[in-house]
Coordinates of C-alpha atoms in Angstrom, one line a residue:
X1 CA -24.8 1.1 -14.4
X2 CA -22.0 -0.2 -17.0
X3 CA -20.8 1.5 -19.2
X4 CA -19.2 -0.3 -22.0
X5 CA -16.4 2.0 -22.2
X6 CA -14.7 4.6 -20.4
X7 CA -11.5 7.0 -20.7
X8 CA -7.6 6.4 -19.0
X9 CA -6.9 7.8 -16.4
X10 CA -3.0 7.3 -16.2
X11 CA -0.6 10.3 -15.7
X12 CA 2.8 10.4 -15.9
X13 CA 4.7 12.3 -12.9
X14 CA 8.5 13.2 -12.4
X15 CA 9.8 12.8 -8.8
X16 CA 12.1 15.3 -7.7
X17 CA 15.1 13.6 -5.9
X18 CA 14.0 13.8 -2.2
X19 CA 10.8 12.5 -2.8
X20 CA 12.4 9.0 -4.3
X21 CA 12.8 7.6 -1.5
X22 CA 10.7 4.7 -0.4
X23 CA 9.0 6.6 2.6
X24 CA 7.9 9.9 0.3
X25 CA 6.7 7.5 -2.3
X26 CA 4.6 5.9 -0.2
X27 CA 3.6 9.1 0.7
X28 CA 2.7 9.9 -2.9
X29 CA 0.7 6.4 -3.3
X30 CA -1.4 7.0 -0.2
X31 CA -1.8 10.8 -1.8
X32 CA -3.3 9.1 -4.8
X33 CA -5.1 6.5 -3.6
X34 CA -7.2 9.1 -1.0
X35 CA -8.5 11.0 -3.7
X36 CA -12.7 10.2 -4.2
X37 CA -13.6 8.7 -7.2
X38 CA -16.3 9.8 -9.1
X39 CA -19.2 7.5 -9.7
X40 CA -21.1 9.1 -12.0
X41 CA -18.7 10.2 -14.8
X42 CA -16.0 7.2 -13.4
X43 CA -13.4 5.6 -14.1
X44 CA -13.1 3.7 -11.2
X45 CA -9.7 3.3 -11.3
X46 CA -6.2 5.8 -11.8
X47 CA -2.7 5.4 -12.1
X48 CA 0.2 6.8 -12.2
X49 CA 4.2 6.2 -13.0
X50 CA 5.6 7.8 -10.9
X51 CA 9.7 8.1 -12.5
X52 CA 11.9 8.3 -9.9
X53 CA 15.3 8.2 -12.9
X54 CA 15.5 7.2 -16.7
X55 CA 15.3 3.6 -16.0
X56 CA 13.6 3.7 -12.1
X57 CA 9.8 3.8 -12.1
X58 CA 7.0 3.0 -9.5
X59 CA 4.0 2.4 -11.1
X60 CA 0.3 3.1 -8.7
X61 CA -2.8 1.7 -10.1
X62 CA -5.3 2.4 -7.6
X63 CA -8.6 0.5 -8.2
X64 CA -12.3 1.0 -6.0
X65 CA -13.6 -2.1 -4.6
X66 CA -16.8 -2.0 -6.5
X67 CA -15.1 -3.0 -9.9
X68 CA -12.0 -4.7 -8.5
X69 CA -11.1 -7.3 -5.9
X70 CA -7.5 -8.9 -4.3
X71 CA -8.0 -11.7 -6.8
X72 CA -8.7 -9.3 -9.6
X73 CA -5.4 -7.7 -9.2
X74 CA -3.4 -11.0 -10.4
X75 CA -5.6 -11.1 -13.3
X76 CA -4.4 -7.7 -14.1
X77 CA -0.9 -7.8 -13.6
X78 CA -0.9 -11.1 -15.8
X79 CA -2.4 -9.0 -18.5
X80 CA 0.1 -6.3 -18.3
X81 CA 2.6 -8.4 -18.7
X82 CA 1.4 -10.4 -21.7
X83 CA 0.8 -6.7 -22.9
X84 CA 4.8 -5.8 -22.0
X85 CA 5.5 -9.2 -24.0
X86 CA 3.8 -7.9 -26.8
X87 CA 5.1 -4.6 -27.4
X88 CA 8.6 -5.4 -26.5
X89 CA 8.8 -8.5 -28.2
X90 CA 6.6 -8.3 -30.9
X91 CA 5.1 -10.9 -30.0
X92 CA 1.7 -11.6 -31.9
X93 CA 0.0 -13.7 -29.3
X94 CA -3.6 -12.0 -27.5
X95 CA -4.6 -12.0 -24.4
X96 CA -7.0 -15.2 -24.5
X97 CA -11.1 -14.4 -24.2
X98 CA -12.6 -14.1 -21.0
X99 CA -14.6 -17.3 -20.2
X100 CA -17.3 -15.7 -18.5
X101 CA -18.0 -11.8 -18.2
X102 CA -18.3 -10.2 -14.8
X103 CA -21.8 -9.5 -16.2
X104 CA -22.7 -13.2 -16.8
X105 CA -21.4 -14.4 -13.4
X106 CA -23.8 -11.8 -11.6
X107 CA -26.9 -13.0 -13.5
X108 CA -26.0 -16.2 -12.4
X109 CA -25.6 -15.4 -8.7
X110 CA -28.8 -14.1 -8.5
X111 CA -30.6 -16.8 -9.9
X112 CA -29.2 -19.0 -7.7
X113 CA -29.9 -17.6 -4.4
X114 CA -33.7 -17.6 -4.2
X115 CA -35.0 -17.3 -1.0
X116 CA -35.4 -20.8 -0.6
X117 CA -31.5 -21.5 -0.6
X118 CA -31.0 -18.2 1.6
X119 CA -33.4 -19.7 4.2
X120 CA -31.7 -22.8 4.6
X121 CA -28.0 -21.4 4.9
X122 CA -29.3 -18.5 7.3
X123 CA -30.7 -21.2 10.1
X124 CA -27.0 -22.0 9.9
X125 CA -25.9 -18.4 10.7
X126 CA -28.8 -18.0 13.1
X127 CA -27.5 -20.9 15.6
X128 CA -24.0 -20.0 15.1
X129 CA -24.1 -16.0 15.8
X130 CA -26.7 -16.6 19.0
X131 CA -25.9 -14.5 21.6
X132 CA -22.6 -12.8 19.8
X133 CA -22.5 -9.1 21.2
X134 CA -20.9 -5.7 19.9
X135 CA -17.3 -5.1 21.5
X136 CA -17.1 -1.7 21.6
X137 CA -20.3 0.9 22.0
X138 CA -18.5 3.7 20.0
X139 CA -19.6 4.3 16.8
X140 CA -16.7 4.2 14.1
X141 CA -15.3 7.4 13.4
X142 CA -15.4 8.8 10.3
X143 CA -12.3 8.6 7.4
X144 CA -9.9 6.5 7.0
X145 CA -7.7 4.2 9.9
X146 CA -4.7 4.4 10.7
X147 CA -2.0 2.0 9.3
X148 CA 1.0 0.5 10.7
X149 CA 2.9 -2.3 9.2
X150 CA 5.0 -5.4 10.9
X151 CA 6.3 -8.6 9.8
X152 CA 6.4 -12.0 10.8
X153 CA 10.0 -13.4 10.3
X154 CA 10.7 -16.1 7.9
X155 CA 11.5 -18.6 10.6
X156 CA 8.2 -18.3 12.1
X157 CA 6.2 -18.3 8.7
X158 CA 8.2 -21.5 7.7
X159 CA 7.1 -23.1 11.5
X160 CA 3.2 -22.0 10.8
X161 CA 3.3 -23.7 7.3
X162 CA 4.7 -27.1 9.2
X163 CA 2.5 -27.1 11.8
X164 CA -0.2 -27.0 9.4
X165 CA 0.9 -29.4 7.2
X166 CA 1.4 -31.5 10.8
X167 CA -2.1 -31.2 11.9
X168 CA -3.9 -31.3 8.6
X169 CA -5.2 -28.1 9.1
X170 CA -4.5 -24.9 6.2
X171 CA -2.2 -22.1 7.2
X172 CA -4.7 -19.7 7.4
X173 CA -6.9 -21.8 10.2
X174 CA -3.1 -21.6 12.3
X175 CA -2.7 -17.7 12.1
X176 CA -6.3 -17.1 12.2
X177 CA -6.5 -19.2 15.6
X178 CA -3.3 -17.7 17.1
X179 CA -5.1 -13.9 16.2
X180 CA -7.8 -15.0 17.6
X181 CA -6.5 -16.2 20.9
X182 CA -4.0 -13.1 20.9
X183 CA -7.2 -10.3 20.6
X184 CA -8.7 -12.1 23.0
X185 CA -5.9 -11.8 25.5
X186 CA -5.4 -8.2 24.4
X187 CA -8.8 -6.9 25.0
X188 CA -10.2 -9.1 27.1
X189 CA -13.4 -10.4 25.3
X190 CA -13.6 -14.1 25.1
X191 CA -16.3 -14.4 22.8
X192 CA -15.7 -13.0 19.7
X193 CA -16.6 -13.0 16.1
X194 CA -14.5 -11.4 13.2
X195 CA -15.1 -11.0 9.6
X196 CA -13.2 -12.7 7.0
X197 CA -13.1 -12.9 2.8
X198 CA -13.8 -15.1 0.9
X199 CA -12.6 -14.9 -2.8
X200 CA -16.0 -16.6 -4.6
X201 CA -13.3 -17.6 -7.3
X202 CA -14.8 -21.6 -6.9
X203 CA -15.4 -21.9 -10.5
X204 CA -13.2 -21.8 -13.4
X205 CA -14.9 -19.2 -15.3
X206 CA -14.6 -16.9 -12.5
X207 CA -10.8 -17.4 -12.1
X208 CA -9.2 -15.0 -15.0
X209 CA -11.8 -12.2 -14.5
X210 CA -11.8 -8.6 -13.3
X211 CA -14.7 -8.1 -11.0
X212 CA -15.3 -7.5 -7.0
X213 CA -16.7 -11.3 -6.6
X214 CA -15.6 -11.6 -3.1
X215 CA -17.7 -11.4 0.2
X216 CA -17.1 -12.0 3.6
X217 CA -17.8 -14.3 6.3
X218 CA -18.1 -13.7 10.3
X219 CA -16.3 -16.6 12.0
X220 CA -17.6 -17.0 15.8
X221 CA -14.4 -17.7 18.5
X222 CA -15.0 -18.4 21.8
X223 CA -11.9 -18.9 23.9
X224 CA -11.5 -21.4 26.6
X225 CA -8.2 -21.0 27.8
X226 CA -8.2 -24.7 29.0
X227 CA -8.3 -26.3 26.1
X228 CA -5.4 -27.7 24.3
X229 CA -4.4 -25.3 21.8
X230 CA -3.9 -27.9 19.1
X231 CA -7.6 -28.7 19.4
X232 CA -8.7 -25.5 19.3
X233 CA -7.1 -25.1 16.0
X234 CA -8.6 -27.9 14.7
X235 CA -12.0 -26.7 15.8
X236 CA -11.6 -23.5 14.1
X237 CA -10.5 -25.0 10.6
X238 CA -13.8 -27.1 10.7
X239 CA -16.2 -24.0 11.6
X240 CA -14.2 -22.2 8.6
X241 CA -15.0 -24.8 6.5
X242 CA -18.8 -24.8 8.0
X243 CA -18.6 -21.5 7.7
X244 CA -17.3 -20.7 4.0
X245 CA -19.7 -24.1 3.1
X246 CA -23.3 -21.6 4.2
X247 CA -21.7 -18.0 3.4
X248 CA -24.3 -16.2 1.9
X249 CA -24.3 -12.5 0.5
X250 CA -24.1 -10.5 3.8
X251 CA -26.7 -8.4 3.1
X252 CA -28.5 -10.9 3.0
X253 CA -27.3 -12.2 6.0
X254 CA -27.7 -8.9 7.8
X255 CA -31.4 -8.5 6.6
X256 CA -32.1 -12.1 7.2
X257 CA -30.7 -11.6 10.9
X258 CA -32.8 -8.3 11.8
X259 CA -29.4 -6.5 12.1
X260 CA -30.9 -3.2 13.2
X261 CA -28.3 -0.8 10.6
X262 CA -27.0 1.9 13.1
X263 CA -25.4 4.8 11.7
X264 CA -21.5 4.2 12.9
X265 CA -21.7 0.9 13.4
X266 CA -20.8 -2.1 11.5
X267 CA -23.4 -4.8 11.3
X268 CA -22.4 -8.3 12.7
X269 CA -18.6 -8.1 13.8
X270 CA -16.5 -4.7 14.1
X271 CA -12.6 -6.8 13.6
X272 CA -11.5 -7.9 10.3
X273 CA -8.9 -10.9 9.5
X274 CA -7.5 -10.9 5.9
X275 CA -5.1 -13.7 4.4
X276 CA -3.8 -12.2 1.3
X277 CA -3.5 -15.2 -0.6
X278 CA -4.9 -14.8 -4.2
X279 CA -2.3 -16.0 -7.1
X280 CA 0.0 -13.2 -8.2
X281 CA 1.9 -14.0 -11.2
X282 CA 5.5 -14.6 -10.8
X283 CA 7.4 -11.3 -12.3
X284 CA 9.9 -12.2 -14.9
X285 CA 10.1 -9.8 -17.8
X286 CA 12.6 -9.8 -20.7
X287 CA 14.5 -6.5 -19.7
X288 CA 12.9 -5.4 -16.9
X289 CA 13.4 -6.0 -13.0
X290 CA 10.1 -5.4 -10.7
X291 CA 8.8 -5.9 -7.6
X292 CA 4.5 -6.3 -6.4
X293 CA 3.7 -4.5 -3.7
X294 CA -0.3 -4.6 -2.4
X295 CA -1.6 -1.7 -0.4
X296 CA -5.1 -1.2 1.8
X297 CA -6.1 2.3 1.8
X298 CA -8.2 0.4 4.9
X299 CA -11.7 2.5 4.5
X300 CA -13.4 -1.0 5.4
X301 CA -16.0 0.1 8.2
X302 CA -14.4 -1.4 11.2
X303 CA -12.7 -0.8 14.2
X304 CA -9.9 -2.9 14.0
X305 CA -8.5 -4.9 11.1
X306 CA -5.2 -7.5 10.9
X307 CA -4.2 -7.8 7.0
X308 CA -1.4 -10.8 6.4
X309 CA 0.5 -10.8 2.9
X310 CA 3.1 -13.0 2.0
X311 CA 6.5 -10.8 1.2
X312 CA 9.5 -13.1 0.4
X313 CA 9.7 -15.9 3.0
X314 CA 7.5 -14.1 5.5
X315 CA 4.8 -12.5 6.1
X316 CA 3.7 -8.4 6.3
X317 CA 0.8 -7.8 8.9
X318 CA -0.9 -4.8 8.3
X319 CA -2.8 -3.2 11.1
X320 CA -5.8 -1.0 10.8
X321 CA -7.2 0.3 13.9
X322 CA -9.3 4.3 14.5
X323 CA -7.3 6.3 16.7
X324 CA -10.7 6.7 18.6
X325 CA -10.4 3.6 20.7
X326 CA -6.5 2.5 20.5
X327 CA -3.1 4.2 19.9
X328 CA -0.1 3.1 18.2
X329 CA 1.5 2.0 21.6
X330 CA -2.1 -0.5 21.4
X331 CA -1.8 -2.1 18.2
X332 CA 1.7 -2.5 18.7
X333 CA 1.3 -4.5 21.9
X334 CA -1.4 -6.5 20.1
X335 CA 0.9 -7.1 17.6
X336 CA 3.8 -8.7 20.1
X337 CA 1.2 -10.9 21.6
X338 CA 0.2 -11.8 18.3
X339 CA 3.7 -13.0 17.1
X340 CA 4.2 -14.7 20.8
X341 CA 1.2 -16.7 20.7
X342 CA 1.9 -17.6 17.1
X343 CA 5.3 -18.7 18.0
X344 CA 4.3 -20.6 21.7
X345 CA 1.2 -22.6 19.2
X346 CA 4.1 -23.6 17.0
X347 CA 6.7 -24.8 19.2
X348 CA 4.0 -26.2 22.1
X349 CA 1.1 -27.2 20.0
X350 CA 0.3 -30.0 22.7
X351 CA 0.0 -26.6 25.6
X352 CA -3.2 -24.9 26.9
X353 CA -4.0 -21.9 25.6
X354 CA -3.3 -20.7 29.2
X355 CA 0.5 -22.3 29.3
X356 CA 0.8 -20.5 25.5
X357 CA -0.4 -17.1 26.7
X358 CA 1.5 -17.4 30.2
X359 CA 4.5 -18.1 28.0
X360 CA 3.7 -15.0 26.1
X361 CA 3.6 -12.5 28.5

């Protein structure tokens, strides 16, 4: 159902002094962004300013994933600055059409995957996913994960960017590969397969619209700890690029797969790994000084997820795990191995994994 309009949902909220600082204002964002949204009477979205002095603001805008993706978000904080512009400037100028309606680019989606084109793509998934099994055999508990954030240094962002640009390979195929060799160290399964995104932002018309266009793609790893870990990067940028080349809408896939849908369970792969690399405008504003800040309320079904955003020169990891299977003192070790591996791939890119992880311990 779409409705062609709908009301605002924007409030506008004082802060008392003890809650301005940047620890109970997160607090008050993660307040807002827990509360259900209604799907029959909508919107799907709220947001709040939350005014922390005259001239000291944090504005929330939380947004459900059905009407909204990570890309969508640039596309609305481009807008809301061309609408700043234009009622503190006066300036004249409108926000240009959309060249193609969320609408329009789901009718053509589904004419183009006919079962023909779904067959083809899923023999691809079908060789590719043989004999992948589930990690864990508890079912994922209910609410949302627990979050706890980390950063990767600026020094070591700057050597993941050079490596990549030294093997030909992107910088999301270099700290996918070091996760991936990290989680396998850390919980001992060598044959793994974790879901991705993928924006679906190929075409032009699809690139300054609001709409959840993404999906997401299970990428298999299976770690010999003998092999040169150069190589193995270069091995996992191509099966990305195999991989994103025959994604297909994972229902589909799941149906197409005879994924028996558990109650509790994820279908396909239980770990998520997100690059959040979607363009965000640059934020310069004519009398006004802000800063973007992204946040997962992480209600993804999965046991364990690793989101990387770019902050500054480095990088924030955000880790969502369920409290069920690991504790803080868990993801934090996962997360030193992580950063160790990253670091050992960078500086010793000609090492076996084995040398890298000895190196890491």
């Amino acid at each position: 159902m779409i409705r062609k309009s709908c009301g605002i949902n924007f409030e506008f909220r004082a802060v008392a002094p003890k809650d301005a600082q940047p620890e109970a204002i997160e607090e008050l964002a993660a307040e807002i962004f827990r509360v259900p949204f209604d799907f029959v009477r909508g919107p799907l979205y709220r947001a709040a300013d939350l005014r922390r002095a005259a001239n000291d603001h944090v504005l929330v805008f939380a947004i459900h994933h059905a009407i909204a993706d990570g890309w969508s978000l640039g596309v609305l904080v481009q807008d809301l600055f061309a609408a700043y512009i234009e009622v503190v400037m006066g300036s004249s100028e409108a926000l240009p059409p959309v060249p193609q309606t969320y609408t329009a680019w789901g009718a053509t989606e589904r004419a183009f995957w006919q079962p023909a084109v779904v067959e083809q793509r899923v023999e691809f998934w079908r060789a590719k996913l043989a004999g992948s099994l589930r990690m864990w055999n508890l079912p994922i508990a209910p609410g949302p994960p627990k979050r706890w954030l980390s950063a990767i240094p600026a020094n070591l962002t700057a050597e993941t960017r050079e490596l990549a640009r030294q093997d030909t390979v992107t910088f999301f195929s270099v700290l996918f590969g070091a996760f991936q060799i990290a989680f396998s160290e850390w919980s001992g399964f060598d044959n793994l397969v974790v879901g991705t995104p993928v924006a679906n932002r190929t075409r032009q018309t699809a690139r300054e619209t609001m709409g959840y266009y993404a999906g997401i793609v299970p990428l298999r790893g299976q770690i010999d700890r003998s092999r040169i870990a150069a190589d193995y990067l270069r091995a996992g940028h191509q099966q990305t690029i195999d991989s994103f080349a025959n994604a297909i809408p994972f229902v589909e896939l799941v149906r197409a797969l005879g994924e028996q849908s558990e109650a509790g369970y994820n279908p396909l792969f239980e770990v998520r790994f997100a690059l959040q690399n979607h363009p965000m405008p640059e934020v310069s504003l004519p009398n006004l000084s802000a800063r973007l800040s992204m946040r997962s309320t992480g209600t993804a079904r999965f046991q364990l997820g690793c989101e990387i955003t770019e902050a500054g020169d480095g990088l924030e990891v955000a880790w969502l795990f369920r409290e069920n299977l690991f504790s803080r003192r868990d993801i934090e070790n996962l997360d030193g191995i992580f950063q160790r591996v990253l670091a050992g791939i960078c500086r010793s890119p000609e090492n076996r994994i084995s040398e890298v992880l000895n190196r890491s311990q």
